[in-house]
Amino acid sequence: MQPENPERYSTSTLGQAIWPTAAIPGQPGTHLLAAQADDADPSQGGDAFASGVEGEAAAPTGLEAIPDAEVSCGSMLLDELLAQIATFVIPPSPQALDAITLWVVATHLQPAWQHAPRLAVVGPAKRCGKSRLLDVLTETVHEPMITINTTPAAIFRSIDGEEPPTLLVDEADTIFGPKVAEKNEETRGLLNAGHQRGRYVTRVVGNDHTPHKFATFAMAAIAGIGDLPDTVMDRSVVIRMRRRAGGEEVKPFRSRRDIPVLRELRDRLHSWARTLLEEAADLEPDMPVEDRAADTWEPLVVVADLAGGSWPRRARVACAWMVAAEVAAEEDHPSGARILADIRRVFFAQREVDSLSTEDLLHHLRQDPEAPWAEWGRRGLDARELGNRLREFDIRPGNVRMADRTQRKGYMRNKFLDAWRRYCPTVHPVDADPVRGEG
């Protein structure tokens, strides 16, 4: 029996709050604080969604004060979906659970989106609940397509440009692991291209080898041990799963009992969402983040605004906190901005000297017990590897004058300023430097 289409919900009820559009680079969500302070209802803040945040990243406050909209059929459906997901898996935070719920509903509105956010479900080891979450997603997303041992050619030939499936990739570490990554560059390229509408792959088909463009746009959930490639993570809502601790219990997933319930809920969600397809395509919500993070999270925030209730607030809180957590994680990762962040700490500890010799800089980096540089390679980080890593940020060594007036090869502090502001703004921000006063 087909479920009845729920009554259409108008977003006019969201007119209670007005959010300014100008965001502050490096401080996601803080631009919303002033406008919301006057309208804040203390009863709306301080709930479970303001706690349990992934990591210790510095993240904005004040988003919790966004007034709730009117409860609707859509908000009740999202509440029901969230409860079902929480029955079988324990996400790392309330924000992550909200994000998963919104992402699932967003798959039913794919024709409305300009960007197709990936859901990166990663964990440090086995038995963190990644595969179980994919089991639940399989029964609740729109047109699931499981891609176990599926070639890239088969995937993009299965993507309908008008009604794309939802790709579900498990055990991604077997695709992107260090020993096999080079063999799967086409899969990585496909997942990257499919994040934005209008990106195609061209292949020749038929006996006459006629060039043909294949669509790549499709939402995808990708689960695996360890982080995915940086280019995929950058296009993802990242869920960092953990093993269950003692006392944390979930319901066993039983196909005959649970699949019919989840599919019936999926059908009701689909019926509700499809009545709002045109409205979803026209909405341009104010976002607490910028650039690619905003592209990735916008479909989830639109779903929340369409649903109403507490979801507009919760979506923005989840967005701001989880993006900030990933920024902090990037600064702590051995690749990318980690080297910049650690060098920033060295210059700060050395009282912002004008320059450091390569030898001294390497010594301080290796001395940090929490950094990986002492064990990097066979003998620790060396001058050549340091130069290679900094060259990616257009920073190169040169002759520097030391305190004893001798010249040695090294790095000048002012060469790092732009990169520090761009890639690790939360580590002793140079704009607030009382010693130098750069700004």
CSV table of C-alpha atoms in Angstrom, one decimal, residues 21-427:
chain,number,residue,atom,x,y,z
A,21,THR,CA,25.1,36.4,5.0
A,22,ALA,CA,28.7,37.6,5.6
A,23,ALA,CA,30.8,34.9,7.1
A,24,ILE,CA,34.2,35.3,8.7
A,25,PRO,CA,37.0,33.2,7.1
A,26,GLY,CA,38.5,30.8,9.6
A,27,GLN,CA,35.7,31.4,12.2
A,28,PRO,CA,32.7,29.5,10.8
A,29,GLY,CA,29.4,30.6,12.3
A,30,THR,CA,30.7,33.5,14.5
A,31,HIS,CA,29.0,36.0,12.2
A,32,LEU,CA,25.6,34.7,13.3
A,33,LEU,CA,26.2,35.4,17.0
A,34,ALA,CA,25.3,39.1,17.2
A,35,ALA,CA,22.1,38.9,15.2
A,36,GLN,CA,20.8,36.0,17.2
A,37,ALA,CA,21.7,37.3,20.6
A,38,ASP,CA,18.7,39.7,20.7
A,39,ASP,CA,16.2,37.1,19.7
A,40,ALA,CA,17.7,34.2,21.7
A,41,ASP,CA,15.4,32.2,23.9
A,42,PRO,CA,17.4,30.6,26.8
A,43,SER,CA,15.1,27.7,26.7
A,44,GLN,CA,16.3,26.8,23.2
A,45,GLY,CA,20.0,26.6,24.1
A,46,GLY,CA,22.0,24.3,26.2
A,47,ASP,CA,20.5,21.1,25.0
A,48,ALA,CA,22.2,17.9,23.9
A,49,PHE,CA,23.2,19.4,20.6
A,50,ALA,CA,25.5,21.9,22.3
A,51,SER,CA,27.6,19.1,23.8
A,52,GLY,CA,29.3,15.9,22.8
A,53,VAL,CA,31.3,17.7,20.0
A,54,GLU,CA,33.8,15.7,18.1
A,55,GLY,CA,37.3,16.7,19.1
A,56,GLU,CA,38.5,19.8,21.0
A,57,ALA,CA,38.3,22.2,18.0
A,58,ALA,CA,37.6,25.8,18.7
A,59,ALA,CA,34.1,26.3,17.3
A,60,PRO,CA,31.5,29.0,17.3
A,61,THR,CA,28.9,29.6,20.0
A,62,GLY,CA,25.6,31.2,19.7
A,63,LEU,CA,24.1,29.1,16.9
A,64,GLU,CA,22.3,27.1,19.6
A,65,ALA,CA,20.1,30.2,20.1
A,66,ILE,CA,18.5,30.2,16.7
A,67,PRO,CA,14.8,30.1,17.4
A,68,ASP,CA,13.0,26.9,16.5
A,69,ALA,CA,10.5,26.9,13.6
A,70,GLU,CA,7.0,25.4,13.6
A,71,VAL,CA,6.9,21.6,14.0
A,72,SER,CA,5.8,20.0,10.8
A,73,CYS,CA,5.2,16.6,9.2
A,74,GLY,CA,8.8,16.9,7.8
A,75,SER,CA,10.4,17.6,11.2
A,76,MET,CA,8.5,14.6,12.7
A,77,LEU,CA,9.7,12.4,9.9
A,78,LEU,CA,13.3,13.4,10.5
A,79,ASP,CA,12.9,12.8,14.2
A,80,GLU,CA,11.6,9.3,13.4
A,81,LEU,CA,14.5,8.6,11.0
A,82,LEU,CA,17.0,9.8,13.6
A,83,ALA,CA,15.5,7.5,16.2
A,84,GLN,CA,15.8,4.5,13.8
A,85,ILE,CA,19.5,5.3,13.0
A,86,ALA,CA,20.3,5.6,16.7
A,87,THR,CA,18.7,2.2,17.3
A,88,PHE,CA,21.4,0.4,15.3
A,89,VAL,CA,24.6,2.6,15.5
A,90,ILE,CA,26.1,5.0,18.0
A,91,PRO,CA,27.6,8.0,16.1
A,92,PRO,CA,30.4,9.9,17.8
A,93,SER,CA,28.2,12.9,18.7
A,94,PRO,CA,24.7,14.3,18.6
A,95,GLN,CA,25.8,16.6,15.7
A,96,ALA,CA,27.0,13.6,13.7
A,97,LEU,CA,23.7,11.8,14.2
A,98,ASP,CA,21.9,14.9,13.0
A,99,ALA,CA,24.2,15.2,10.0
A,100,ILE,CA,23.6,11.5,9.0
A,101,THR,CA,19.8,12.0,9.3
A,102,LEU,CA,19.9,15.1,7.1
A,103,TRP,CA,22.2,13.5,4.5
A,104,VAL,CA,19.8,10.5,4.1
A,105,VAL,CA,16.9,12.8,3.4
A,106,ALA,CA,19.0,14.9,1.0
A,107,THR,CA,19.5,11.8,-1.2
A,108,HIS,CA,15.8,11.9,-2.0
A,109,LEU,CA,16.1,15.5,-3.4
A,110,GLN,CA,19.2,15.0,-5.6
A,111,PRO,CA,17.7,16.6,-8.7
A,112,ALA,CA,17.5,19.9,-6.6
A,113,TRP,CA,21.2,20.1,-5.7
A,114,GLN,CA,24.1,21.7,-7.4
A,115,HIS,CA,26.5,19.7,-5.2
A,116,ALA,CA,26.3,16.1,-4.0
A,117,PRO,CA,27.9,15.8,-0.6
A,118,ARG,CA,29.8,12.7,0.3
A,119,LEU,CA,29.3,11.0,3.6
A,120,ALA,CA,32.7,9.8,4.8
A,121,VAL,CA,32.2,7.2,7.4
A,122,VAL,CA,35.7,6.5,8.8
A,123,GLY,CA,37.2,4.9,11.9
A,124,PRO,CA,40.6,3.9,13.2
A,125,ALA,CA,40.0,0.2,13.4
A,126,LYS,CA,37.5,-2.6,12.7
A,127,ARG,CA,34.2,-3.0,14.6
A,128,CYS,CA,33.5,0.8,14.8
A,129,GLY,CA,30.0,0.5,13.3
A,130,LYS,CA,30.8,1.6,9.8
A,131,SER,CA,29.3,-1.3,8.0
A,132,ARG,CA,26.3,-1.4,10.2
A,133,LEU,CA,25.6,2.3,9.4
A,134,LEU,CA,25.9,1.4,5.7
A,135,ASP,CA,23.3,-1.3,6.3
A,136,VAL,CA,20.9,1.2,7.6
A,137,LEU,CA,21.7,3.7,4.8
A,138,THR,CA,21.0,1.0,2.2
A,139,GLU,CA,17.4,0.8,3.3
A,140,THR,CA,16.7,4.5,3.8
A,141,VAL,CA,18.5,6.4,1.0
A,142,HIS,CA,17.2,7.0,-2.5
A,143,GLU,CA,18.0,4.2,-5.0
A,144,PRO,CA,21.0,2.7,-3.2
A,145,MET,CA,23.8,1.3,-5.5
A,146,ILE,CA,26.3,-0.9,-3.6
A,147,THR,CA,29.7,-0.7,-5.4
A,148,ILE,CA,31.5,-3.7,-4.0
A,149,ASN,CA,34.1,-4.7,-6.7
A,150,THR,CA,32.4,-2.5,-9.2
A,151,THR,CA,34.5,-0.9,-11.9
A,152,PRO,CA,34.4,2.8,-12.5
A,153,ALA,CA,33.1,2.2,-16.0
A,154,ALA,CA,30.1,0.3,-14.6
A,155,ILE,CA,29.5,3.0,-12.0
A,156,PHE,CA,29.3,6.0,-14.3
A,157,ARG,CA,27.2,3.9,-16.8
A,158,SER,CA,24.8,3.3,-14.0
A,159,ILE,CA,24.4,7.0,-13.1
A,160,ASP,CA,21.2,8.6,-14.5
A,161,GLY,CA,21.7,12.3,-15.1
A,162,GLU,CA,18.2,13.1,-14.0
A,163,GLU,CA,17.6,10.6,-11.2
A,164,PRO,CA,21.1,9.4,-10.0
A,165,PRO,CA,21.4,6.6,-7.5
A,166,THR,CA,23.1,6.9,-4.1
A,167,LEU,CA,26.5,5.2,-4.2
A,168,LEU,CA,27.4,3.1,-1.2
A,169,VAL,CA,31.1,2.2,-0.9
A,170,ASP,CA,32.2,-0.1,1.9
A,171,GLU,CA,35.8,-1.1,2.8
A,172,ALA,CA,37.2,1.9,1.0
A,173,ASP,CA,40.6,1.2,2.5
A,174,THR,CA,40.9,-1.7,0.0
A,175,ILE,CA,40.5,0.9,-2.7
A,176,PHE,CA,42.5,3.8,-1.4
A,177,GLY,CA,45.1,2.0,0.7
A,178,PRO,CA,48.8,2.8,0.0
A,179,LYS,CA,49.4,-0.4,-1.9
A,180,VAL,CA,46.4,-0.1,-4.3
A,181,ALA,CA,45.6,3.6,-4.5
A,182,GLU,CA,47.5,4.1,-7.8
A,183,LYS,CA,45.3,1.4,-9.4
A,184,ASN,CA,42.1,3.1,-8.4
A,185,GLU,CA,42.8,6.7,-9.4
A,186,GLU,CA,39.9,6.5,-11.8
A,187,THR,CA,37.5,5.7,-8.9
A,188,ARG,CA,38.9,8.6,-6.9
A,189,GLY,CA,38.5,10.9,-9.9
A,190,LEU,CA,34.9,9.7,-10.4
A,191,LEU,CA,34.0,10.4,-6.7
A,192,ASN,CA,35.6,13.9,-6.9
A,193,ALA,CA,33.9,14.8,-10.2
A,194,GLY,CA,30.5,13.6,-9.0
A,195,HIS,CA,30.5,16.1,-6.2
A,196,GLN,CA,29.4,18.9,-8.6
A,197,ARG,CA,26.7,18.8,-11.2
A,198,GLY,CA,27.7,19.1,-14.8
A,199,ARG,CA,31.0,17.2,-14.5
A,200,TYR,CA,31.2,14.4,-17.1
A,201,VAL,CA,33.5,11.7,-18.2
A,202,THR,CA,33.9,11.1,-21.9
A,203,ARG,CA,34.4,7.6,-23.3
A,204,VAL,CA,34.1,6.2,-26.8
A,205,VAL,CA,31.3,3.7,-27.3
A,206,GLY,CA,30.1,1.4,-30.0
A,207,ASN,CA,31.9,-0.1,-33.0
A,208,ASP,CA,32.5,3.3,-34.5
A,209,HIS,CA,34.0,4.6,-31.3
A,210,THR,CA,31.7,7.6,-30.9
A,211,PRO,CA,32.6,9.9,-28.0
A,212,HIS,CA,29.9,9.9,-25.4
A,213,LYS,CA,29.6,12.0,-22.2
A,214,PHE,CA,28.6,10.1,-19.0
A,215,ALA,CA,27.2,11.9,-16.0
A,216,THR,CA,29.0,11.5,-12.7
A,217,PHE,CA,26.8,13.5,-10.3
A,218,ALA,CA,25.5,11.3,-7.5
A,219,MET,CA,25.6,11.4,-3.7
A,220,ALA,CA,27.8,8.8,-2.1
A,221,ALA,CA,28.5,7.3,1.3
A,222,ILE,CA,32.0,5.9,1.6
A,223,ALA,CA,33.1,3.8,4.6
A,224,GLY,CA,36.6,2.6,5.5
A,225,ILE,CA,39.4,2.3,8.1
A,226,GLY,CA,41.5,5.4,8.2
A,227,ASP,CA,41.0,8.7,6.4
A,228,LEU,CA,40.0,8.7,2.7
A,229,PRO,CA,42.1,10.7,0.2
A,230,ASP,CA,42.2,14.4,1.0
A,231,THR,CA,40.3,15.3,-2.1
A,232,VAL,CA,37.4,13.0,-1.1
A,233,MET,CA,37.4,14.1,2.6
A,234,ASP,CA,37.3,17.8,1.5
A,235,ARG,CA,34.0,17.1,-0.3
A,236,SER,CA,32.5,15.1,2.6
A,237,VAL,CA,30.5,15.3,5.7
A,238,VAL,CA,32.9,13.4,7.9
A,239,ILE,CA,31.6,10.9,10.5
A,240,ARG,CA,34.4,9.6,12.7
A,241,MET,CA,33.0,6.4,14.1
A,242,ARG,CA,34.3,4.8,17.3
A,243,ARG,CA,34.0,1.4,18.9
A,244,ARG,CA,31.3,1.1,21.5
A,245,ALA,CA,32.3,1.5,25.1
A,246,GLY,CA,31.1,-0.5,27.9
A,247,GLY,CA,27.5,0.2,28.6
A,248,GLU,CA,26.7,1.5,25.1
A,249,GLU,CA,24.2,-0.8,23.5
A,250,VAL,CA,22.6,-1.0,20.1
A,251,LYS,CA,19.8,-3.2,18.7
A,252,PRO,CA,21.0,-6.1,16.5
A,253,PHE,CA,20.1,-5.5,12.8
A,254,ARG,CA,17.9,-8.3,11.6
A,255,SER,CA,16.9,-8.2,7.9
A,256,ARG,CA,13.5,-9.8,8.1
A,257,ARG,CA,12.4,-7.7,11.0
A,258,ASP,CA,14.1,-4.3,10.4
A,259,ILE,CA,14.3,-3.9,6.6
A,260,PRO,CA,10.5,-3.6,6.1
A,261,VAL,CA,10.3,-0.9,8.8
A,262,LEU,CA,13.1,1.1,7.4
A,263,ARG,CA,11.8,0.9,3.8
A,264,GLU,CA,8.3,2.0,4.9
A,265,LEU,CA,9.9,5.0,6.5
A,266,ARG,CA,12.0,5.6,3.4
A,267,ASP,CA,8.9,5.7,1.3
A,268,ARG,CA,7.2,8.2,3.5
A,269,LEU,CA,10.3,10.4,3.5
A,270,HIS,CA,10.5,10.2,-0.3
A,271,SER,CA,6.9,11.2,-0.7
A,272,TRP,CA,7.3,14.2,1.6
A,273,ALA,CA,10.6,15.3,0.0
A,274,ARG,CA,9.4,15.1,-3.6
A,275,THR,CA,6.5,17.6,-2.9
A,276,LEU,CA,9.2,20.1,-2.1
A,277,LEU,CA,11.6,19.5,-5.0
A,278,GLU,CA,11.2,22.8,-6.7
A,279,GLU,CA,11.3,24.7,-3.4
A,280,ALA,CA,14.5,22.9,-2.4
A,281,ALA,CA,16.1,23.9,-5.7
A,282,ASP,CA,15.3,27.6,-5.2
A,283,LEU,CA,16.4,27.9,-1.5
A,284,GLU,CA,19.7,29.6,-0.8
A,285,PRO,CA,20.1,29.3,3.0
A,286,ASP,CA,22.5,31.4,5.0
A,287,MET,CA,25.4,29.2,6.0
A,288,PRO,CA,27.7,29.3,9.0
A,289,VAL,CA,30.7,28.2,6.8
A,290,GLU,CA,32.1,29.2,3.4
A,291,ASP,CA,33.6,27.9,0.2
A,292,ARG,CA,33.6,24.1,-0.4
A,293,ALA,CA,32.3,23.3,3.1
A,294,ALA,CA,29.3,25.5,2.3
A,295,ASP,CA,28.7,23.7,-1.0
A,296,THR,CA,28.9,20.3,0.8
A,297,TRP,CA,26.6,21.2,3.7
A,298,GLU,CA,24.0,23.3,1.8
A,299,PRO,CA,21.8,20.4,0.9
A,300,LEU,CA,21.6,19.3,4.5
A,301,VAL,CA,20.8,22.8,5.7
A,302,VAL,CA,18.1,23.2,3.0
A,303,VAL,CA,16.5,19.9,4.2
A,304,ALA,CA,16.5,21.2,7.7
A,305,ASP,CA,14.9,24.5,6.7
A,306,LEU,CA,12.2,22.6,4.8
A,307,ALA,CA,11.5,20.4,7.7
A,308,GLY,CA,11.3,23.1,10.4
A,309,GLY,CA,11.0,22.4,14.1
A,310,SER,CA,14.4,22.3,15.8
A,311,TRP,CA,16.1,21.1,12.6
A,312,PRO,CA,17.3,24.5,11.2
A,313,ARG,CA,19.1,25.2,14.4
A,314,ARG,CA,20.5,21.7,14.7
A,315,ALA,CA,21.7,21.6,11.1
A,316,ARG,CA,23.7,24.8,11.5
A,317,VAL,CA,25.2,23.8,14.8
A,318,ALA,CA,26.2,20.4,13.3
A,319,CYS,CA,27.7,22.1,10.3
A,320,ALA,CA,29.7,24.7,12.2
A,321,TRP,CA,31.0,22.3,14.8
A,322,MET,CA,31.9,19.4,12.5
A,323,VAL,CA,33.6,21.6,9.9
A,324,ALA,CA,35.7,23.2,12.7
A,325,ALA,CA,36.6,19.8,14.0
A,326,GLU,CA,37.9,18.7,10.6
A,327,VAL,CA,39.9,22.0,10.3
A,328,ALA,CA,41.6,21.1,13.6
A,329,ALA,CA,42.1,17.5,12.5
A,330,GLU,CA,43.8,18.7,9.3
A,331,GLU,CA,46.2,20.9,11.3
A,332,ASP,CA,47.2,17.8,13.4
A,333,HIS,CA,47.6,15.5,10.4
A,334,PRO,CA,51.2,14.6,9.3
A,335,SER,CA,50.3,15.6,5.8
A,336,GLY,CA,49.1,19.0,4.6
A,337,ALA,CA,49.0,21.8,7.1
A,338,ARG,CA,50.5,19.9,10.0
A,339,ILE,CA,54.0,21.0,9.2
A,340,LEU,CA,52.9,24.6,9.0
A,341,ALA,CA,51.1,24.4,12.3
A,342,ASP,CA,54.2,22.9,14.0
A,343,ILE,CA,56.5,25.5,12.5
A,344,ARG,CA,54.1,28.2,13.8
A,345,ARG,CA,54.5,26.7,17.3
A,346,VAL,CA,58.3,26.7,17.0
A,347,PHE,CA,58.5,30.4,16.0
A,348,PHE,CA,56.0,31.3,18.8
A,349,ALA,CA,58.2,29.4,21.3
A,350,GLN,CA,61.3,31.2,20.0
A,351,ARG,CA,59.7,34.5,20.7
A,352,GLU,CA,58.9,35.3,17.1
A,353,VAL,CA,62.5,35.5,15.8
A,354,ASP,CA,63.0,36.9,12.3
A,355,SER,CA,64.5,33.6,11.0
A,356,LEU,CA,65.6,30.2,12.0
A,357,SER,CA,68.3,28.1,10.4
A,358,THR,CA,67.2,24.9,8.8
A,359,GLU,CA,69.3,23.0,11.3
A,360,ASP,CA,67.7,24.7,14.3
A,361,LEU,CA,64.1,24.5,12.9
A,362,LEU,CA,64.5,20.7,12.3
A,363,HIS,CA,65.9,20.3,15.8
A,364,HIS,CA,62.9,22.0,17.4
A,365,LEU,CA,60.5,20.0,15.2
A,366,ARG,CA,62.0,16.7,16.2
A,367,GLN,CA,62.0,17.7,19.9
A,368,ASP,CA,58.2,17.9,20.0
A,369,PRO,CA,57.1,14.6,21.6
A,370,GLU,CA,53.6,14.9,20.2
A,371,ALA,CA,54.8,15.5,16.6
A,372,PRO,CA,55.7,12.7,14.1
A,373,TRP,CA,58.9,14.4,12.9
A,374,ALA,CA,61.5,12.6,15.1
A,375,GLU,CA,60.4,9.2,13.6
A,376,TRP,CA,59.7,10.5,10.1
A,377,GLY,CA,61.5,8.3,7.6
A,378,ARG,CA,64.7,6.5,8.7
A,379,ARG,CA,66.4,9.2,10.6
A,380,GLY,CA,63.7,11.8,11.3
A,381,LEU,CA,62.6,14.7,9.1
A,382,ASP,CA,65.5,16.0,7.2
A,383,ALA,CA,66.2,19.3,5.3
A,384,ARG,CA,65.3,17.8,1.9
A,385,GLU,CA,61.9,16.5,3.0
A,386,LEU,CA,61.2,19.8,4.9
A,387,GLY,CA,61.9,21.7,1.8
A,388,ASN,CA,59.7,19.5,-0.3
A,389,ARG,CA,56.8,19.9,2.1
A,390,LEU,CA,57.1,23.6,2.3
A,391,ARG,CA,57.5,24.1,-1.4
A,392,GLU,CA,53.8,23.1,-1.8
A,393,PHE,CA,53.0,26.3,0.0
A,394,ASP,CA,55.5,28.4,-2.0
A,395,ILE,CA,57.9,28.6,0.9
A,396,ARG,CA,61.6,28.1,0.1
A,397,PRO,CA,64.8,28.3,2.2
A,398,GLY,CA,67.4,31.0,1.6
A,399,ASN,CA,70.4,32.6,3.3
A,400,VAL,CA,69.4,34.0,6.7
A,401,ARG,CA,71.5,36.1,9.1
A,402,MET,CA,71.9,34.6,12.5
A,403,ALA,CA,72.4,36.4,15.9
A,404,ASP,CA,76.2,36.0,15.6
A,405,ARG,CA,76.0,37.8,12.2
A,406,THR,CA,76.9,34.7,10.3
A,407,GLN,CA,74.8,33.5,7.3
A,408,ARG,CA,73.3,30.0,7.1
A,409,LYS,CA,70.6,28.3,5.1
A,410,GLY,CA,67.2,28.7,6.8
A,411,TYR,CA,63.7,30.1,6.7
A,412,MET,CA,62.5,33.7,7.3
A,413,ARG,CA,59.4,34.1,9.5
A,414,ASN,CA,57.7,36.5,7.2
A,415,LYS,CA,57.6,33.9,4.4
A,416,PHE,CA,55.2,31.8,6.5
A,417,LEU,CA,52.7,34.6,7.4
A,418,ASP,CA,50.3,34.1,4.5
A,419,ALA,CA,50.3,30.3,4.7
A,420,TRP,CA,49.7,30.4,8.5
A,421,ARG,CA,46.7,32.7,8.0
A,422,ARG,CA,45.3,30.4,5.3
A,423,TYR,CA,46.0,26.9,6.5
A,424,CYS,CA,46.3,27.0,10.3
A,425,PRO,CA,44.6,30.2,11.5
A,426,THR,CA,43.7,28.7,14.9
A,427,VAL,CA,47.4,28.1,16.0
